[in-house]
Short mmCIF file of C-alpha atoms in Angstrom, two decimals:
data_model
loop_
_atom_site.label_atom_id
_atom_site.label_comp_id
_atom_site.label_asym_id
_atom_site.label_seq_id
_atom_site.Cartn_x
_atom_site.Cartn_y
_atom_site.Cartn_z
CA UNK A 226 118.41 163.02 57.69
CA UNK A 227 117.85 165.22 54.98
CA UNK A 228 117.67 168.65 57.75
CA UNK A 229 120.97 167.27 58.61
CA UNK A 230 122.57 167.14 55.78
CA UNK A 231 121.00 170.98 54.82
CA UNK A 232 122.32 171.93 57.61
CA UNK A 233 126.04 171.00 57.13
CA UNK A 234 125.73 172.15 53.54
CA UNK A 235 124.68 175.40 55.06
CA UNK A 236 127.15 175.89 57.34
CA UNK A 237 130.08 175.33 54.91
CA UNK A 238 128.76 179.16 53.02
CA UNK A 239 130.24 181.09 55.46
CA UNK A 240 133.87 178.84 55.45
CA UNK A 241 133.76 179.21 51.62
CA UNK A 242 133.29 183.01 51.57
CA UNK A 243 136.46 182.94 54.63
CA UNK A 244 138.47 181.46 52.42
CA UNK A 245 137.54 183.32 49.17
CA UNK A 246 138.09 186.80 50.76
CA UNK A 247 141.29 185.18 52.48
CA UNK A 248 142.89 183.89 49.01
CA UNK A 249 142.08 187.32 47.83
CA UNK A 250 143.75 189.33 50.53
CA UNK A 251 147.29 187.52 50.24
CA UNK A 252 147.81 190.07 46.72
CA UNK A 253 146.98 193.10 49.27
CA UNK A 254 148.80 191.71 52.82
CA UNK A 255 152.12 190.50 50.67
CA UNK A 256 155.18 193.24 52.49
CA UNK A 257 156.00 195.50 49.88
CA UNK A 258 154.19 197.01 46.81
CA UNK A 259 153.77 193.20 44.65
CA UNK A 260 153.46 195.93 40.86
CA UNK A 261 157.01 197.05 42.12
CA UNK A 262 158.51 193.23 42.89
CA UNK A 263 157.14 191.59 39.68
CA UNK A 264 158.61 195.14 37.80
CA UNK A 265 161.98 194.67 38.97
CA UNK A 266 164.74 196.89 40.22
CA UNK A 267 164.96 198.39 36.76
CA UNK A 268 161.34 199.27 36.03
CA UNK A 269 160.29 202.83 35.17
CA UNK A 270 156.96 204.13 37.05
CA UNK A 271 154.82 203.72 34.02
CA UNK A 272 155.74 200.05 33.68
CA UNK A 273 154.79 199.66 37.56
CA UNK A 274 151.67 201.83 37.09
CA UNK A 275 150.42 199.45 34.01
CA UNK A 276 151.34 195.84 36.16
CA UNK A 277 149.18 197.67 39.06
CA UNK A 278 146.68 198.37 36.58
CA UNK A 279 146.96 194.55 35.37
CA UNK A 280 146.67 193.08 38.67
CA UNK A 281 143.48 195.57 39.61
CA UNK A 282 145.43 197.66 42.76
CA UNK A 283 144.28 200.73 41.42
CA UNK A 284 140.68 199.76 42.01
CA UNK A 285 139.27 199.20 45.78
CA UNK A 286 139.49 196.70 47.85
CA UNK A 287 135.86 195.61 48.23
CA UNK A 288 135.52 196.44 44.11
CA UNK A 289 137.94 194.25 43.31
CA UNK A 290 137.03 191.10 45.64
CA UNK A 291 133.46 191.49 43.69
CA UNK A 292 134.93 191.33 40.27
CA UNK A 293 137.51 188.63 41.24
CA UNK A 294 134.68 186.57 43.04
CA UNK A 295 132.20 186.71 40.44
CA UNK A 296 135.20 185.68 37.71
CA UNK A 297 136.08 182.60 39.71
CA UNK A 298 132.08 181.44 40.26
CA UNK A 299 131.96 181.34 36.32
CA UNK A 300 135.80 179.48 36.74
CA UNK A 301 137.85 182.26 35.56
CA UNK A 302 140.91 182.82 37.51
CA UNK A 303 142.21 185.92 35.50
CA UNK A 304 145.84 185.94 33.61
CA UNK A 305 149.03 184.45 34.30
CA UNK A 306 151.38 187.17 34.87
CA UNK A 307 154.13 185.41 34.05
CA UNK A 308 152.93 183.05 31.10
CA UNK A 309 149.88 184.98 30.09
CA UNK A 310 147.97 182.32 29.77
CA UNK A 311 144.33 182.02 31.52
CA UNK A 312 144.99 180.37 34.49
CA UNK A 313 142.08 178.30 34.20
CA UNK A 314 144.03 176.76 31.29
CA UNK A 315 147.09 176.19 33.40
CA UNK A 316 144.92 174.33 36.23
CA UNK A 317 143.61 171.79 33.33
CA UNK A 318 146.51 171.15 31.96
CA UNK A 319 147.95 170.29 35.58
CA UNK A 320 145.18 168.55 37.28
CA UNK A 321 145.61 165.18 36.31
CA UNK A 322 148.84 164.76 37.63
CA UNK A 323 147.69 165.63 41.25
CA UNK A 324 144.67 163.96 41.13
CA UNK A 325 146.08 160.69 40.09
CA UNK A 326 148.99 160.89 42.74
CA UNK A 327 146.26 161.43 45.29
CA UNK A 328 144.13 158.69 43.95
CA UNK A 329 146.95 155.77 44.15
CA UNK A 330 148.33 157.02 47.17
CA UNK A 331 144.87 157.17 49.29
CA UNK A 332 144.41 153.38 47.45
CA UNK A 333 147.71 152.36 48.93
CA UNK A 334 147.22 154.20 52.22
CA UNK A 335 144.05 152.21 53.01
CA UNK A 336 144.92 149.07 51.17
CA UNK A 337 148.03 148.50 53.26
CA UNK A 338 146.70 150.37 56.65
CA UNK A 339 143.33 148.76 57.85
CA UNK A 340 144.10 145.33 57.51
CA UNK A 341 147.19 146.10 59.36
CA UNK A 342 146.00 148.05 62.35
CA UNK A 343 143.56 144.85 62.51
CA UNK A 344 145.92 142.55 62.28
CA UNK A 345 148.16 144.52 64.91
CA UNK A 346 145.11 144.70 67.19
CA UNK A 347 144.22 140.91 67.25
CA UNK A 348 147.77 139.96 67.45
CA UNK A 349 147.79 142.66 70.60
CA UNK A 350 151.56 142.26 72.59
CA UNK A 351 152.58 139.81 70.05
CA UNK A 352 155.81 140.35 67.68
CA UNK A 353 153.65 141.22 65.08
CA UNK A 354 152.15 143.78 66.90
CA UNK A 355 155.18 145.44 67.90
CA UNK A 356 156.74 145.08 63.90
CA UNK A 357 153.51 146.93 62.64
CA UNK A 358 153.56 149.69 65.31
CA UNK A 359 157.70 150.14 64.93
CA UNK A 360 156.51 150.85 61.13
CA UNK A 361 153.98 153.20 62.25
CA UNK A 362 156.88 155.20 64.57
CA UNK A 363 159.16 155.09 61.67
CA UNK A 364 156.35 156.39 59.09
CA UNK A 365 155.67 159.12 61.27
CA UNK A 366 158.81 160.25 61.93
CA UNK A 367 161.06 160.35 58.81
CA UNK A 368 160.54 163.14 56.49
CA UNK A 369 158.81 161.86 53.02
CA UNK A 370 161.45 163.27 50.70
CA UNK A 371 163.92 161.36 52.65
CA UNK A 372 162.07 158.30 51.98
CA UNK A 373 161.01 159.62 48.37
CA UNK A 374 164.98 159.66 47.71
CA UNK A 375 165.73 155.92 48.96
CA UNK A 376 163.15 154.48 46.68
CA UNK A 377 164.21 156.57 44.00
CA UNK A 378 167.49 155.40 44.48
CA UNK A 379 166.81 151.89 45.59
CA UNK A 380 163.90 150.50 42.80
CA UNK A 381 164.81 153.25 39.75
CA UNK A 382 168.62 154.06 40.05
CA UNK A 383 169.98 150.38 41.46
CA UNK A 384 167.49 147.86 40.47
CA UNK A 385 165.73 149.86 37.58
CA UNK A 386 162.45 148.57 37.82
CA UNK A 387 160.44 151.91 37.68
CA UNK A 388 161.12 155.28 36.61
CA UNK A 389 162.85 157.85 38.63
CA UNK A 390 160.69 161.02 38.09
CA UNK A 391 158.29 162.05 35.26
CA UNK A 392 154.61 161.68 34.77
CA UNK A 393 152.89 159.68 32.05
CA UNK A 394 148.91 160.09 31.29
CA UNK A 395 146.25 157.74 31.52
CA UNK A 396 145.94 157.95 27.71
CA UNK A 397 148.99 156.46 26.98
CA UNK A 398 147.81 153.02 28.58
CA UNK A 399 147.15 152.31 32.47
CA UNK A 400 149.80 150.45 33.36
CA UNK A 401 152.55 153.55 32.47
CA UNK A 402 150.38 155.66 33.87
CA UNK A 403 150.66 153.41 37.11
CA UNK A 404 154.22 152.95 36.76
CA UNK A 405 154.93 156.53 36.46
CA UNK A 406 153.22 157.04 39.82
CA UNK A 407 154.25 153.82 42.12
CA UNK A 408 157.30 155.32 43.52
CA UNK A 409 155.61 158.96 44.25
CA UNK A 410 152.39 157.46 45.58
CA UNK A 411 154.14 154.55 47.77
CA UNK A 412 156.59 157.48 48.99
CA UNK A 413 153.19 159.82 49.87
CA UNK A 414 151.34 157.00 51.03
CA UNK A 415 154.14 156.15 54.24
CA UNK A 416 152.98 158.28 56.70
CA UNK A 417 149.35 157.86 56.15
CA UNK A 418 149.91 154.14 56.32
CA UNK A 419 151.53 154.54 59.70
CA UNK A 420 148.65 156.90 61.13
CA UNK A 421 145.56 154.86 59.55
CA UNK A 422 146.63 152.22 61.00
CA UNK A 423 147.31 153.51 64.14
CA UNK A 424 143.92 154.62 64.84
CA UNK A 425 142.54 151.48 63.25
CA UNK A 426 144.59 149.45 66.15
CA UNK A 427 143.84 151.75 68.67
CA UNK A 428 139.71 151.65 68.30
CA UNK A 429 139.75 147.86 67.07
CA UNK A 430 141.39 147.16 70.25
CA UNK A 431 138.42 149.16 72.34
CA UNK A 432 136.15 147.46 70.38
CA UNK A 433 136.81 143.89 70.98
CA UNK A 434 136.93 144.62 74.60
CA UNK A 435 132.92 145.21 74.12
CA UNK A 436 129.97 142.81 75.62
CA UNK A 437 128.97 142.08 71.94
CA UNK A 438 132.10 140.80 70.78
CA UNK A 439 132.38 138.13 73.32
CA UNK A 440 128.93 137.01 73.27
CA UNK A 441 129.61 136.88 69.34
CA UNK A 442 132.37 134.87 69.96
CA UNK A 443 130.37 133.00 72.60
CA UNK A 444 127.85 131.99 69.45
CA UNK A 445 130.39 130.68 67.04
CA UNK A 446 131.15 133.35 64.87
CA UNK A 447 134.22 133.16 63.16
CA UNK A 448 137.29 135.15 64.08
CA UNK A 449 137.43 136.68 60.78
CA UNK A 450 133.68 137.46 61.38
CA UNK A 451 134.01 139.25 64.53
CA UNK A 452 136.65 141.52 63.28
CA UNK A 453 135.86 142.49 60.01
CA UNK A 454 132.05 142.32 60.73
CA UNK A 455 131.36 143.16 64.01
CA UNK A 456 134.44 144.76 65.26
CA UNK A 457 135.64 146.89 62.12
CA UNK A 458 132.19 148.24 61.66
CA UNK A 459 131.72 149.68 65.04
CA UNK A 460 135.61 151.10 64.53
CA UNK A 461 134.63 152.75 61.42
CA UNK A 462 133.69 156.03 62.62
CA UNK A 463 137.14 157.42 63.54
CA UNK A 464 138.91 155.32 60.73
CA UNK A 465 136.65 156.95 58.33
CA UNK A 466 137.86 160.47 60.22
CA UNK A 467 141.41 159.78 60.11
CA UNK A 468 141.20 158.71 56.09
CA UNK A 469 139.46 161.98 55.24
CA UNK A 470 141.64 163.84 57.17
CA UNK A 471 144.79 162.15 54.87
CA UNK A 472 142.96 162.66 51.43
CA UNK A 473 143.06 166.78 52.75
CA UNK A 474 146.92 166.39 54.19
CA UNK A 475 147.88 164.41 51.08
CA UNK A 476 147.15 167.78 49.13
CA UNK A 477 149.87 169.36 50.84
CA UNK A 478 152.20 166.88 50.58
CA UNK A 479 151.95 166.44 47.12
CA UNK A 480 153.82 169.36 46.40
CA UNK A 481 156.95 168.24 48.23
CA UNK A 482 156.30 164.83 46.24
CA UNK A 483 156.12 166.66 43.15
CA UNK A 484 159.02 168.84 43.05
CA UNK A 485 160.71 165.55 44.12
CA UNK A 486 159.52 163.15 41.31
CA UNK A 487 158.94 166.27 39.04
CA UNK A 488 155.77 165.75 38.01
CA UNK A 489 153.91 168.48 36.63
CA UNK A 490 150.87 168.78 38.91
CA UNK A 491 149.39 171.54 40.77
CA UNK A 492 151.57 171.64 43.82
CA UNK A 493 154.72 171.91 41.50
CA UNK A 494 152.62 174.63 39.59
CA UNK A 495 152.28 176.07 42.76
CA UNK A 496 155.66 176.31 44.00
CA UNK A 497 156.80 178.04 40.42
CA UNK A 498 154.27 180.14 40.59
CA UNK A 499 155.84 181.37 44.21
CA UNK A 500 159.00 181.58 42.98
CA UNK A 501 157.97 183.66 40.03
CA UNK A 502 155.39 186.05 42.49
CA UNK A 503 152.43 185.14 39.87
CA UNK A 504 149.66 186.03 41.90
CA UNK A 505 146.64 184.96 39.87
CA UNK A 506 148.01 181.36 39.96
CA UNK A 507 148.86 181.54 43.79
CA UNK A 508 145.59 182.46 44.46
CA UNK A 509 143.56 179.87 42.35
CA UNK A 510 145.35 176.99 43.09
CA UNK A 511 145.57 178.05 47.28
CA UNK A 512 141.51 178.68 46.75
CA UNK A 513 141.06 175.55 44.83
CA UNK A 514 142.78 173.16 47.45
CA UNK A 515 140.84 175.24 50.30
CA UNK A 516 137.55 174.13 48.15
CA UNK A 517 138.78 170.47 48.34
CA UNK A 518 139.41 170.75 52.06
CA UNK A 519 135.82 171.99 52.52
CA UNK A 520 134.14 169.57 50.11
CA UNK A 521 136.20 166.36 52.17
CA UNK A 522 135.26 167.31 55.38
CA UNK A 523 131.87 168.03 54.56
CA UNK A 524 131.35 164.49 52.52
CA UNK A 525 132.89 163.00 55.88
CA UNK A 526 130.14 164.92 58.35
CA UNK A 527 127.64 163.51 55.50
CA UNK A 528 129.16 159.72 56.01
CA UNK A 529 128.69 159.48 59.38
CA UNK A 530 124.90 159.28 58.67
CA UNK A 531 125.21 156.34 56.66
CA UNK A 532 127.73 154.78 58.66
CA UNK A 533 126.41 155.90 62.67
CA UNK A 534 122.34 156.08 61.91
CA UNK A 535 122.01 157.78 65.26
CA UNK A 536 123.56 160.96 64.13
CA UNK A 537 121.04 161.15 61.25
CA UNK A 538 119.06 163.86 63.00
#
């Protein structure tokens, strides 16, 4: 077990360095000369010269990717262009947000999803069956702002029951903080509701097709035994698969979510920061949610030895 596990640590190195050298290269592959966008139309030479100086083009390529790695393995990101701020600062002032959003919606996601893929595979054919997989089709296939505006309209504008954009922090109590992120998270959470638990129908209803499900049956056990014991445990594997691959999608989705609800997390930092060309923020928040991406699917290869023990080795 533990070679295993070295040897998926070791092999996510070389993805890291990708990434890090890919991040990097967007200032250098962007059309144009980036010190003569961020200038302006009405910029003199000198003023271009001293943002090309700021942003390190007048150094070489390999040069700079040392200095700029080295700065963000001590978890300095370099200057905001636009704000001037470290952009370290900027991240921490914006993380919660995005963190929380992904936290309630994953919460919600799974909540909601397994038992209802389970439910949809034991009632297989039935009405019930065909309700929860109509949801499913329906998650999949309307855009989440569209159903991030008919909540908003439906539970803050009409009915009033929860606010209709805005963030508040854990610190001011748990239940605003909550509130503030109900209609965000249950919007986010939709279409990974629909594909959880269409996987989780899909292998339950492999599993209980198994030898060892009817000879459990065949002892006594109880239906609620077989599936959530012996059927759900043997369906793990691809559920588990399927939920780490929506903590990694829910990234990108939260900054349509975001500039939705306007809440001030990273992927509405993000999409200012486009709009404004600020490069140093671009690049750390792209680099950081390529990090996250890695550390997920690596923490998923590492789950399958607890939950499959043949794969240990």
């Amino acid at each position: 077990m533990g070679s295993y596990i070295f040897r998926r640590i070791l092999a996510t190195i070389p993805v890291v360095l990708f990434v890090m050298l890919f991040v990097f290269s967007l200032l250098y592959i962007t059309p144009g000369d980036p010190a003569a966008i961020l200038a302006g139309d009405q910029a003199t030479q000198a003023e271009i010269e001293a943002i090309r100086i700021d942003l390190g083009l007048d150094r070489s390529f390999p040069v700079r990717f040392v200095e700029w790695s080295s700065g963000v393995l001590r978890g300095d990101f370099g200057v905001s262009i636009f704000t001037r701020l470290p952009v370290s600062t900027m991240i921490q002032q914006r993380v919660e947000p995005t963190l929380s959003l992904m936290v309630v919606t994953m919460v919600i996601a799974i909540t909601i999803a397994v038992p209802l893929g389970v439910l949809a595979a034991w009632k297989h054919g039935s009405l019930i069956d065909r309700a929860i997989m109509l949801f499913a089709v329906l998650g999949f296939s309307v855009p989440v702002f569209v159903i991030g505006y008919v909540l908003a309209w439906t539970f803050a504008l009409q009915l009033g029951w929860l606010p209709v954009q805005g963030y508040t922090p854990f610190s001011e109590g748990p239940w605003p903080w909550l509130r503030s992120l109900l209609l965000p998270s249950f919007t986010l959470a939709t279409f990974y509701i629909a594909i959880i638990a269409r996987i989780t129908r899909a292998t339950m209803l492999e599993i209980l097709q198994q030898d060892y499900i009817r000879t459990a049956r065949g002892k006594g056990a109880s239906e609620q035994a077989v599936l959530f014991v012996h059927a759900l445990r043997n369906a793990s594997v691809p559920i588990v698969t399927v939920i780490g691959i929506g903590i990694t999608l829910v990234i990108s989705g939260a900054v349509v979510i975001e500039s939705v609800f306007a809440l001030p997390g990273l992927g509405r930092l993000i999409v200012d920061s486009i709009l404004r060309r600020d490069y140093p923020v671009i690049q750390a928040v792209i680099l950081i949610f390529s990090f996250v991406y890695v550390i997920i699917n690596l923490l998923i290869d590492l789950s399958y030895t607890v939950i499959d023990p043949r794969i240990r080795y």
